[in-house]
mmCIF file of C-alpha atoms in Angstrom:
data_model
loop_
_atom_site.group_PDB
_atom_site.id
_atom_site.type_symbol
_atom_site.label_atom_id
_atom_site.label_comp_id
_atom_site.label_asym_id
_atom_site.label_seq_id
_atom_site.Cartn_x
_atom_site.Cartn_y
_atom_site.Cartn_z
ATOM 1 C CA UNK S 1 37.534 -85.127 40.022
ATOM 2 C CA UNK S 2 38.459 -81.461 40.414
ATOM 3 C CA UNK S 3 40.141 -80.481 43.674
ATOM 4 C CA UNK S 4 40.936 -76.818 43.015
ATOM 5 C CA UNK S 5 38.921 -74.280 44.980
ATOM 6 C CA UNK S 6 37.007 -71.710 42.945
ATOM 7 C CA UNK S 7 38.099 -68.087 42.900
ATOM 8 C CA UNK S 8 35.186 -67.245 45.198
ATOM 9 C CA UNK S 9 36.168 -69.962 47.672
ATOM 10 C CA UNK S 10 39.793 -68.805 47.626
ATOM 11 C CA UNK S 11 38.657 -65.234 48.252
ATOM 12 C CA UNK S 12 36.539 -66.348 51.230
ATOM 13 C CA UNK S 13 39.555 -68.220 52.617
ATOM 14 C CA UNK S 14 41.752 -65.114 52.279
ATOM 15 C CA UNK S 15 39.157 -62.853 53.877
ATOM 16 C CA UNK S 16 38.491 -65.232 56.777
ATOM 17 C CA UNK S 17 42.173 -65.951 57.367
ATOM 18 C CA UNK S 18 43.012 -62.253 57.516
ATOM 19 C CA UNK S 19 40.012 -61.610 59.764
ATOM 20 C CA UNK S 20 40.822 -64.553 62.051
ATOM 21 C CA UNK S 21 44.447 -63.589 62.497
ATOM 22 C CA UNK S 22 43.713 -59.884 62.866
ATOM 23 C CA UNK S 23 40.491 -59.834 64.861
ATOM 24 C CA UNK S 24 39.934 -63.252 66.460
ATOM 25 C CA UNK S 25 43.342 -64.625 67.454
ATOM 26 C CA UNK S 26 44.635 -61.696 69.574
ATOM 27 C CA UNK S 27 41.989 -62.102 72.298
ATOM 28 C CA UNK S 28 41.370 -65.847 72.083
ATOM 29 C CA UNK S 29 43.373 -66.844 75.168
ATOM 30 C CA UNK S 30 41.913 -64.028 77.255
ATOM 31 C CA UNK S 31 38.355 -64.951 76.221
ATOM 32 C CA UNK S 32 39.104 -68.557 77.157
ATOM 33 C CA UNK S 33 40.234 -67.363 80.580
ATOM 34 C CA UNK S 34 37.323 -64.997 81.245
ATOM 35 C CA UNK S 35 34.538 -66.734 79.322
ATOM 36 C CA UNK S 36 33.659 -63.472 77.562
ATOM 37 C CA UNK S 37 31.385 -64.081 74.596
ATOM 38 C CA UNK S 38 32.816 -62.836 71.254
ATOM 39 C CA UNK S 39 29.946 -60.424 70.553
ATOM 40 C CA UNK S 40 32.266 -57.882 68.945
ATOM 41 C CA UNK S 41 33.603 -60.519 66.555
ATOM 42 C CA UNK S 42 30.095 -61.582 65.544
ATOM 43 C CA UNK S 43 29.218 -57.933 64.930
ATOM 44 C CA UNK S 44 32.245 -57.523 62.664
ATOM 45 C CA UNK S 45 31.366 -60.708 60.775
ATOM 46 C CA UNK S 46 27.912 -59.217 60.228
ATOM 47 C CA UNK S 47 29.495 -56.024 58.894
ATOM 48 C CA UNK S 48 31.443 -58.185 56.425
ATOM 49 C CA UNK S 49 28.097 -59.761 55.417
ATOM 50 C CA UNK S 50 29.271 -63.236 56.405
ATOM 51 C CA UNK S 51 26.565 -64.198 58.897
ATOM 52 C CA UNK S 52 24.339 -65.598 56.166
ATOM 53 C CA UNK S 53 27.151 -66.895 53.963
ATOM 54 C CA UNK S 54 25.506 -70.016 52.437
ATOM 55 C CA UNK S 55 21.932 -68.719 52.294
ATOM 56 C CA UNK S 56 20.288 -67.164 49.207
ATOM 57 C CA UNK S 57 20.889 -63.498 48.527
ATOM 58 C CA UNK S 58 17.121 -62.867 48.483
ATOM 59 C CA UNK S 59 17.145 -63.394 52.268
ATOM 60 C CA UNK S 60 20.222 -61.277 52.866
ATOM 61 C CA UNK S 61 22.620 -64.202 52.581
ATOM 62 C CA UNK S 62 25.851 -64.457 50.641
ATOM 63 C CA UNK S 63 24.646 -67.033 48.133
ATOM 64 C CA UNK S 64 27.808 -69.066 48.712
ATOM 65 C CA UNK S 65 28.094 -72.852 48.771
ATOM 66 C CA UNK S 66 28.620 -75.336 51.600
ATOM 67 C CA UNK S 67 32.338 -75.649 50.863
ATOM 68 C CA UNK S 68 32.685 -71.899 51.449
ATOM 69 C CA UNK S 69 30.842 -72.308 54.754
ATOM 70 C CA UNK S 70 33.228 -75.120 55.741
ATOM 71 C CA UNK S 71 36.210 -72.940 54.839
ATOM 72 C CA UNK S 72 34.866 -70.077 56.966
ATOM 73 C CA UNK S 73 34.337 -72.336 60.002
ATOM 74 C CA UNK S 74 37.764 -73.894 59.519
ATOM 75 C CA UNK S 75 39.553 -70.538 59.419
ATOM 76 C CA UNK S 76 37.800 -69.189 62.515
ATOM 77 C CA UNK S 77 38.414 -72.423 64.427
ATOM 78 C CA UNK S 78 42.095 -72.407 63.467
ATOM 79 C CA UNK S 79 42.610 -69.632 66.017
ATOM 80 C CA UNK S 80 39.563 -69.919 68.330
ATOM 81 C CA UNK S 81 37.273 -72.921 68.685
ATOM 82 C CA UNK S 82 34.690 -70.896 70.620
ATOM 83 C CA UNK S 83 34.303 -68.455 67.750
ATOM 84 C CA UNK S 84 34.179 -71.330 65.276
ATOM 85 C CA UNK S 85 31.342 -73.153 67.044
ATOM 86 C CA UNK S 86 29.386 -69.928 67.597
ATOM 87 C CA UNK S 87 29.500 -69.161 63.874
ATOM 88 C CA UNK S 88 28.894 -72.746 62.767
ATOM 89 C CA UNK S 89 25.867 -73.225 65.026
ATOM 90 C CA UNK S 90 24.422 -69.861 63.968
ATOM 91 C CA UNK S 91 24.309 -71.013 60.356
ATOM 92 C CA UNK S 92 24.052 -74.804 60.307
ATOM 93 C CA UNK S 93 21.689 -75.147 63.276
ATOM 94 C CA UNK S 94 20.064 -71.733 63.643
ATOM 95 C CA UNK S 95 19.459 -70.654 60.064
ATOM 96 C CA UNK S 96 19.385 -73.981 58.210
ATOM 97 C CA UNK S 97 16.090 -75.430 59.534
ATOM 98 C CA UNK S 98 14.255 -72.185 58.723
ATOM 99 C CA UNK S 99 15.778 -72.111 55.247
ATOM 100 C CA UNK S 100 15.039 -75.802 54.631
ATOM 101 C CA UNK S 101 11.558 -76.112 56.117
ATOM 102 C CA UNK S 102 10.163 -72.639 56.719
ATOM 103 C CA UNK S 103 7.403 -70.951 54.754
ATOM 104 C CA UNK S 104 8.232 -67.885 52.709
ATOM 105 C CA UNK S 105 6.734 -65.739 55.463
ATOM 106 C CA UNK S 106 8.873 -67.470 58.106
ATOM 107 C CA UNK S 107 12.003 -66.981 56.020
ATOM 108 C CA UNK S 108 11.317 -63.277 55.625
ATOM 109 C CA UNK S 109 10.552 -62.881 59.323
ATOM 110 C CA UNK S 110 13.284 -65.061 60.854
ATOM 111 C CA UNK S 111 15.968 -65.954 58.278
ATOM 112 C CA UNK S 112 16.539 -62.414 57.002
ATOM 113 C CA UNK S 113 17.556 -60.979 60.411
ATOM 114 C CA UNK S 114 19.771 -64.026 61.025
ATOM 115 C CA UNK S 115 21.576 -63.408 57.747
ATOM 116 C CA UNK S 116 22.044 -59.768 58.721
ATOM 117 C CA UNK S 117 23.489 -60.836 62.057
ATOM 118 C CA UNK S 118 20.861 -58.931 64.038
ATOM 119 C CA UNK S 119 20.885 -61.854 66.473
ATOM 120 C CA UNK S 120 22.343 -65.345 66.558
ATOM 121 C CA UNK S 121 20.764 -68.563 65.398
ATOM 122 C CA UNK S 122 20.121 -71.398 67.845
ATOM 123 C CA UNK S 123 18.556 -74.861 67.810
ATOM 124 C CA UNK S 124 16.846 -76.827 70.595
ATOM 125 C CA UNK S 125 16.988 -80.607 70.290
ATOM 126 C CA UNK S 126 18.945 -82.140 73.195
ATOM 127 C CA UNK S 127 17.155 -82.704 76.494
ATOM 128 C CA UNK S 128 18.284 -84.028 79.897
ATOM 129 C CA UNK S 129 16.810 -87.440 79.025
ATOM 130 C CA UNK S 130 17.171 -87.261 75.241
ATOM 131 C CA UNK S 131 20.769 -86.867 74.122
ATOM 132 C CA UNK S 132 21.960 -89.475 71.642
ATOM 133 C CA UNK S 133 18.395 -90.808 71.759
ATOM 134 C CA UNK S 134 16.888 -87.639 70.303
ATOM 135 C CA UNK S 135 13.684 -89.547 69.630
ATOM 136 C CA UNK S 136 13.144 -89.623 73.391
ATOM 137 C CA UNK S 137 12.034 -85.977 73.395
ATOM 138 C CA UNK S 138 9.791 -85.162 76.366
ATOM 139 C CA UNK S 139 9.065 -81.479 75.715
ATOM 140 C CA UNK S 140 5.411 -81.198 74.706
ATOM 141 C CA UNK S 141 3.356 -78.857 72.552
ATOM 142 C CA UNK S 142 -0.430 -78.791 72.836
ATOM 143 C CA UNK S 143 -2.647 -76.893 70.395
ATOM 144 C CA UNK S 144 -5.214 -74.722 72.136
ATOM 145 C CA UNK S 145 -7.272 -72.669 69.718
ATOM 146 C CA UNK S 146 -4.833 -70.636 67.625
ATOM 147 C CA UNK S 147 -1.881 -71.145 69.950
ATOM 148 C CA UNK S 148 0.596 -73.880 70.792
ATOM 149 C CA UNK S 149 1.426 -74.269 74.490
ATOM 150 C CA UNK S 150 4.939 -75.624 75.067
ATOM 151 C CA UNK S 151 6.287 -77.202 78.248
ATOM 152 C CA UNK S 152 9.642 -78.855 78.843
ATOM 153 C CA UNK S 153 13.373 -78.248 78.878
ATOM 154 C CA UNK S 154 16.418 -78.449 76.649
ATOM 155 C CA UNK S 155 20.104 -78.653 77.562
ATOM 156 C CA UNK S 156 23.517 -77.937 76.026
ATOM 157 C CA UNK S 157 22.005 -75.403 73.616
ATOM 158 C CA UNK S 158 24.495 -73.184 71.763
ATOM 159 C CA UNK S 159 23.916 -69.420 71.305
ATOM 160 C CA UNK S 160 20.497 -69.261 72.984
ATOM 161 C CA UNK S 161 21.416 -66.291 75.200
ATOM 162 C CA UNK S 162 21.995 -64.275 72.016
ATOM 163 C CA UNK S 163 19.034 -65.556 69.986
ATOM 164 C CA UNK S 164 15.702 -63.759 69.735
ATOM 165 C CA UNK S 165 14.057 -66.853 68.277
ATOM 166 C CA UNK S 166 15.073 -70.482 67.919
ATOM 167 C CA UNK S 167 13.820 -73.695 66.364
ATOM 168 C CA UNK S 168 13.079 -76.575 68.720
ATOM 169 C CA UNK S 169 11.314 -79.920 68.823
ATOM 170 C CA UNK S 170 8.327 -80.955 70.942
ATOM 171 C CA UNK S 171 6.007 -83.958 71.125
ATOM 172 C CA UNK S 172 2.600 -83.204 69.610
ATOM 173 C CA UNK S 173 1.302 -86.805 69.474
ATOM 174 C CA UNK S 174 2.885 -89.202 71.958
ATOM 175 C CA UNK S 175 1.174 -92.240 70.416
ATOM 176 C CA UNK S 176 3.169 -91.892 67.179
ATOM 177 C CA UNK S 177 6.670 -92.045 68.632
ATOM 178 C CA UNK S 178 9.193 -90.088 66.553
ATOM 179 C CA UNK S 179 6.415 -89.426 64.013
ATOM 180 C CA UNK S 180 4.651 -87.428 66.698
ATOM 181 C CA UNK S 181 7.448 -84.859 67.080
ATOM 182 C CA UNK S 182 6.961 -81.424 65.511
ATOM 183 C CA UNK S 183 9.296 -78.447 65.115
ATOM 184 C CA UNK S 184 8.489 -74.896 66.155
ATOM 185 C CA UNK S 185 10.000 -71.426 66.031
ATOM 186 C CA UNK S 186 9.886 -70.020 69.568
ATOM 187 C CA UNK S 187 10.734 -66.463 70.700
ATOM 188 C CA UNK S 188 13.223 -66.545 73.578
ATOM 189 C CA UNK S 189 11.509 -63.504 75.163
ATOM 190 C CA UNK S 190 8.109 -65.216 75.346
ATOM 191 C CA UNK S 191 6.535 -65.368 78.829
ATOM 192 C CA UNK S 192 7.515 -68.626 80.531
ATOM 193 C CA UNK S 193 10.665 -69.061 78.431
ATOM 194 C CA UNK S 194 13.882 -69.031 80.487
ATOM 195 C CA UNK S 195 17.454 -69.256 79.233
ATOM 196 C CA UNK S 196 19.948 -70.385 81.899
ATOM 197 C CA UNK S 197 23.647 -69.838 81.269
ATOM 198 C CA UNK S 198 25.576 -71.410 84.149
ATOM 199 C CA UNK S 199 27.432 -74.416 82.758
ATOM 200 C CA UNK S 200 31.092 -74.820 83.740
ATOM 201 C CA UNK S 201 32.718 -76.470 80.735
ATOM 202 C CA UNK S 202 35.986 -78.235 79.993
ATOM 203 C CA UNK S 203 36.624 -76.089 76.935
ATOM 204 C CA UNK S 204 35.047 -73.670 74.450
ATOM 205 C CA UNK S 205 34.776 -71.290 77.393
ATOM 206 C CA UNK S 206 33.744 -68.208 75.425
ATOM 207 C CA UNK S 207 30.982 -69.955 73.506
ATOM 208 C CA UNK S 208 27.447 -69.725 74.884
ATOM 209 C CA UNK S 209 26.011 -73.037 76.144
ATOM 210 C CA UNK S 210 22.659 -72.916 77.909
ATOM 211 C CA UNK S 211 19.646 -74.674 79.353
ATOM 212 C CA UNK S 212 16.152 -73.773 78.173
ATOM 213 C CA UNK S 213 13.117 -74.060 80.423
ATOM 214 C CA UNK S 214 9.595 -73.622 79.014
ATOM 215 C CA UNK S 215 6.605 -73.271 81.289
ATOM 216 C CA UNK S 216 3.324 -72.794 79.433
ATOM 217 C CA UNK S 217 5.027 -70.865 76.628
ATOM 218 C CA UNK S 218 2.407 -69.740 74.137
ATOM 219 C CA UNK S 219 3.276 -69.231 70.474
ATOM 220 C CA UNK S 220 1.023 -68.553 67.457
ATOM 221 C CA UNK S 221 -0.162 -71.540 65.455
ATOM 222 C CA UNK S 222 1.767 -70.261 62.425
ATOM 223 C CA UNK S 223 5.066 -70.720 64.316
ATOM 224 C CA UNK S 224 4.947 -74.420 63.532
ATOM 225 C CA UNK S 225 8.016 -75.182 61.397
ATOM 226 C CA UNK S 226 7.274 -77.616 58.595
ATOM 227 C CA UNK S 227 4.687 -80.391 58.699
ATOM 228 C CA UNK S 228 3.210 -81.724 61.928
ATOM 229 C CA UNK S 229 4.972 -84.920 62.963
ATOM 230 C CA UNK S 230 7.982 -84.259 60.736
ATOM 231 C CA UNK S 231 10.092 -82.421 63.333
ATOM 232 C CA UNK S 232 12.329 -85.376 64.130
ATOM 233 C CA UNK S 233 13.029 -86.072 60.450
ATOM 234 C CA UNK S 234 13.652 -82.371 59.789
ATOM 235 C CA UNK S 235 16.160 -82.091 62.592
ATOM 236 C CA UNK S 236 18.008 -85.241 61.436
ATOM 237 C CA UNK S 237 18.391 -83.553 58.052
ATOM 238 C CA UNK S 238 19.584 -80.405 59.813
ATOM 239 C CA UNK S 239 22.148 -82.449 61.755
ATOM 240 C CA UNK S 240 23.574 -83.845 58.512
ATOM 241 C CA UNK S 241 24.500 -80.305 57.511
ATOM 242 C CA UNK S 242 25.647 -79.464 61.023
ATOM 243 C CA UNK S 243 28.126 -82.346 60.912
ATOM 244 C CA UNK S 244 29.890 -80.653 58.030
ATOM 245 C CA UNK S 245 30.334 -77.647 60.320
ATOM 246 C CA UNK S 246 31.696 -79.779 63.168
ATOM 247 C CA UNK S 247 34.049 -81.558 60.758
ATOM 248 C CA UNK S 248 35.294 -78.195 59.523
ATOM 249 C CA UNK S 249 35.795 -77.043 63.111
ATOM 250 C CA UNK S 250 37.862 -80.143 63.793
ATOM 251 C CA UNK S 251 40.045 -79.514 60.752
ATOM 252 C CA UNK S 252 40.544 -75.896 61.817
ATOM 253 C CA UNK S 253 41.427 -76.655 65.442
ATOM 254 C CA UNK S 254 43.798 -79.427 64.352
ATOM 255 C CA UNK S 255 45.431 -77.124 61.790
ATOM 256 C CA UNK S 256 45.961 -74.458 64.433
ATOM 257 C CA UNK S 257 47.494 -76.924 66.887
ATOM 258 C CA UNK S 258 49.701 -78.398 64.153
ATOM 259 C CA UNK S 259 51.020 -74.980 63.135
ATOM 260 C CA UNK S 260 51.909 -74.155 66.744
ATOM 261 C CA UNK S 261 53.682 -77.504 67.135
ATOM 262 C CA UNK S 262 55.589 -77.117 63.862
ATOM 263 C CA UNK S 263 56.787 -73.640 64.785
ATOM 264 C CA UNK S 264 57.792 -74.755 68.280
ATOM 265 C CA UNK S 265 59.707 -77.745 66.903
ATOM 266 C CA UNK S 266 61.739 -75.424 64.699
ATOM 267 C CA UNK S 267 62.793 -73.031 67.469
ATOM 268 C CA UNK S 268 63.052 -75.342 70.507
ATOM 269 C CA UNK S 269 66.580 -76.714 70.916
ATOM 270 C CA UNK S 270 67.446 -79.917 72.743
ATOM 271 C CA UNK S 271 70.660 -81.945 72.687
ATOM 272 C CA UNK S 272 72.336 -79.250 70.604
ATOM 273 C CA UNK S 273 69.786 -79.036 67.765
ATOM 274 C CA UNK S 274 66.206 -78.043 67.052
ATOM 275 C CA UNK S 275 63.455 -80.571 67.781
ATOM 276 C CA UNK S 276 62.518 -80.599 64.098
ATOM 277 C CA UNK S 277 65.855 -82.301 63.331
ATOM 278 C CA UNK S 278 64.830 -85.419 65.264
ATOM 279 C CA UNK S 279 63.162 -88.086 63.149
ATOM 280 C CA UNK S 280 60.724 -88.935 65.943
ATOM 281 C CA UNK S 281 59.366 -85.372 65.826
ATOM 282 C CA UNK S 282 59.453 -85.240 62.024
ATOM 283 C CA UNK S 283 57.319 -88.374 61.850
ATOM 284 C CA UNK S 284 54.846 -86.981 64.386
ATOM 285 C CA UNK S 285 54.463 -83.818 62.305
ATOM 286 C CA UNK S 286 54.169 -85.806 59.073
ATOM 287 C CA UNK S 287 51.372 -87.932 60.527
ATOM 288 C CA UNK S 288 49.590 -84.840 61.842
ATOM 289 C CA UNK S 289 49.748 -83.119 58.429
ATOM 290 C CA UNK S 290 48.515 -86.260 56.675
ATOM 291 C CA UNK S 291 45.571 -86.773 59.014
ATOM 292 C CA UNK S 292 44.490 -83.129 58.737
ATOM 293 C CA UNK S 293 44.583 -83.218 54.948
ATOM 294 C CA UNK S 294 42.587 -86.450 54.793
ATOM 295 C CA UNK S 295 39.940 -85.005 57.125
ATOM 296 C CA UNK S 296 39.761 -81.758 55.148
ATOM 297 C CA UNK S 297 39.220 -83.683 51.912
ATOM 298 C CA UNK S 298 36.361 -85.684 53.455
ATOM 299 C CA UNK S 299 34.703 -82.578 54.879
ATOM 300 C CA UNK S 300 34.869 -80.846 51.492
ATOM 301 C CA UNK S 301 33.490 -83.942 49.772
ATOM 302 C CA UNK S 302 30.475 -84.031 52.089
ATOM 303 C CA UNK S 303 29.947 -80.309 51.499
ATOM 304 C CA UNK S 304 30.276 -80.796 47.726
ATOM 305 C CA UNK S 305 27.658 -83.557 47.724
ATOM 306 C CA UNK S 306 25.312 -81.283 49.663
ATOM 307 C CA UNK S 307 25.862 -78.515 47.110
ATOM 308 C CA UNK S 308 25.041 -80.944 44.295
ATOM 309 C CA UNK S 309 21.735 -81.806 45.920
ATOM 310 C CA UNK S 310 22.866 -85.391 46.408
ATOM 311 C CA UNK S 311 22.510 -87.595 49.484
ATOM 312 C CA UNK S 312 25.346 -86.907 51.908
ATOM 313 C CA UNK S 313 24.261 -88.453 55.215
ATOM 314 C CA UNK S 314 26.958 -91.151 55.169
ATOM 315 C CA UNK S 315 29.704 -88.805 54.032
ATOM 316 C CA UNK S 316 28.795 -86.140 56.613
ATOM 317 C CA UNK S 317 28.884 -88.750 59.386
ATOM 318 C CA UNK S 318 32.226 -90.078 58.123
ATOM 319 C CA UNK S 319 33.670 -86.569 57.868
ATOM 320 C CA UNK S 320 32.497 -85.600 61.350
ATOM 321 C CA UNK S 321 33.668 -88.858 62.916
ATOM 322 C CA UNK S 322 37.086 -88.994 61.280
ATOM 323 C CA UNK S 323 37.799 -85.272 61.643
ATOM 324 C CA UNK S 324 36.804 -85.081 65.324
ATOM 325 C CA UNK S 325 38.842 -88.133 66.338
ATOM 326 C CA UNK S 326 41.741 -86.918 64.205
ATOM 327 C CA UNK S 327 41.574 -83.530 65.908
ATOM 328 C CA UNK S 328 41.948 -85.055 69.368
ATOM 329 C CA UNK S 329 44.982 -87.055 68.238
ATOM 330 C CA UNK S 330 46.634 -84.056 66.577
ATOM 331 C CA UNK S 331 46.078 -81.818 69.605
ATOM 332 C CA UNK S 332 47.442 -84.546 71.870
ATOM 333 C CA UNK S 333 50.598 -84.797 69.744
ATOM 334 C CA UNK S 334 50.915 -81.000 69.633
ATOM 335 C CA UNK S 335 51.101 -80.997 73.438
ATOM 336 C CA UNK S 336 53.577 -83.877 73.364
ATOM 337 C CA UNK S 337 55.872 -81.987 70.997
ATOM 338 C CA UNK S 338 55.749 -78.973 73.309
ATOM 339 C CA UNK S 339 56.657 -81.191 76.281
ATOM 340 C CA UNK S 340 56.098 -79.541 79.657
ATOM 341 C CA UNK S 341 55.361 -76.225 78.003
ATOM 342 C CA UNK S 342 52.435 -77.829 76.190
ATOM 343 C CA UNK S 343 50.759 -78.304 79.567
ATOM 344 C CA UNK S 344 50.945 -74.567 80.219
ATOM 345 C CA UNK S 345 48.222 -72.178 79.078
ATOM 346 C CA UNK S 346 50.761 -69.689 77.738
ATOM 347 C CA UNK S 347 51.572 -71.961 74.787
ATOM 348 C CA UNK S 348 47.893 -72.341 73.781
ATOM 349 C CA UNK S 349 47.922 -75.970 72.607
ATOM 350 C CA UNK S 350 46.232 -77.070 75.837
ATOM 351 C CA UNK S 351 43.309 -74.777 74.913
ATOM 352 C CA UNK S 352 43.061 -76.434 71.513
ATOM 353 C CA UNK S 353 43.045 -79.852 73.206
ATOM 354 C CA UNK S 354 40.250 -78.891 75.608
ATOM 355 C CA UNK S 355 38.185 -77.317 72.842
ATOM 356 C CA UNK S 356 38.610 -80.383 70.609
ATOM 357 C CA UNK S 357 36.921 -82.858 72.949
ATOM 358 C CA UNK S 358 33.430 -81.454 72.397
ATOM 359 C CA UNK S 359 33.682 -82.353 68.700
ATOM 360 C CA UNK S 360 33.540 -86.066 69.531
ATOM 361 C CA UNK S 361 30.287 -85.439 71.432
ATOM 362 C CA UNK S 362 28.281 -82.626 69.796
ATOM 363 C CA UNK S 363 26.084 -83.169 66.717
ATOM 364 C CA UNK S 364 25.991 -86.862 67.602
ATOM 365 C CA UNK S 365 28.703 -88.720 69.503
ATOM 366 C CA UNK S 366 31.334 -90.808 67.715
ATOM 367 C CA UNK S 367 29.249 -93.846 68.628
ATOM 368 C CA UNK S 368 26.161 -92.341 66.980
ATOM 369 C CA UNK S 369 28.185 -91.541 63.844
ATOM 370 C CA UNK S 370 29.203 -95.181 63.620
ATOM 371 C CA UNK S 371 25.538 -96.157 63.962
ATOM 372 C CA UNK S 372 24.623 -93.789 61.113
ATOM 373 C CA UNK S 373 27.420 -95.113 58.896
ATOM 374 C CA UNK S 374 26.469 -98.727 59.694
ATOM 375 C CA UNK S 375 22.880 -98.021 58.671
ATOM 376 C CA UNK S 376 23.912 -96.218 55.489
ATOM 377 C CA UNK S 377 26.170 -99.060 54.304
ATOM 378 C CA UNK S 378 23.480 -101.657 55.009
ATOM 379 C CA UNK S 379 25.238 -103.267 57.951
ATOM 380 C CA UNK S 380 22.239 -102.964 60.305
#
């Protein structure tokens, strides 16, 4: 096995690290406090031609691989989880289903502007009564002549306030269960379509999390995404890729918290010496570094399998599960190393801790990941 990154991947890491430290980190705490969306950062990422990083160049993308995408998400998340999730969702949830299942016409119309960063990508799956049980979708789509009429609601949707169009699921044949769910591309400015942005969240304060309400929203027949009745299967495939993004976010947030803790341990003096001289702290830091590296390796493996066109459902679930739970533990220990100061916003690790919790919930809870892994290993 070959573990060295390619020259292109190393270049992407250098570019994203410089960008993150120069453009993203300086305002991260203030954005967390105010909830201001990082529109200026997204615009600059578009200027660097990074908003379509893993998509083909023919659609305005960067033609890079999934490992490069994971690296980009990791570097952004290392300084700001809100920026990391905004970017990750734009690509892995907003652009991916159009790239995977769209017609050539749909790709030209919707994927190209996403790759250019003209607006953000978004994805509507979760509903008030269909969270982990995504097959319990209640939003409906009825074909009337040459138009689909959509009614229903979605919740916890990332980026929708900044998306001109998004992919979502709706029931088209209730009698067929999950085989009666179809995907659609829906303009957010369509009459009857309302985006509500009023959640008060524990963390990721400057990311955009919304509700969607659809009341007799009419879209052209050609806005169906993929085959009728295949929407549920398509979105499960999309989620596999999205879990690589969440795993990368977890690695990035954990890395950022670890670096803050390591630096603090070196400069903070207690009992006449720096904290880093105490074996108890050394062992904490050693465990944190080990767990981060293990998670990073698993995330890159899942991304590599995806790039090879091989099945990666199990590995993506493992990467997401291990990385997200690891991230919570690392952020917890980062606060512990900081002591009382870790509880204060000024030292930032409490922000990392709050941001980390969502990673055990989004893109399938830890419990759902264990269900996926159990199924993939034949234990169900």
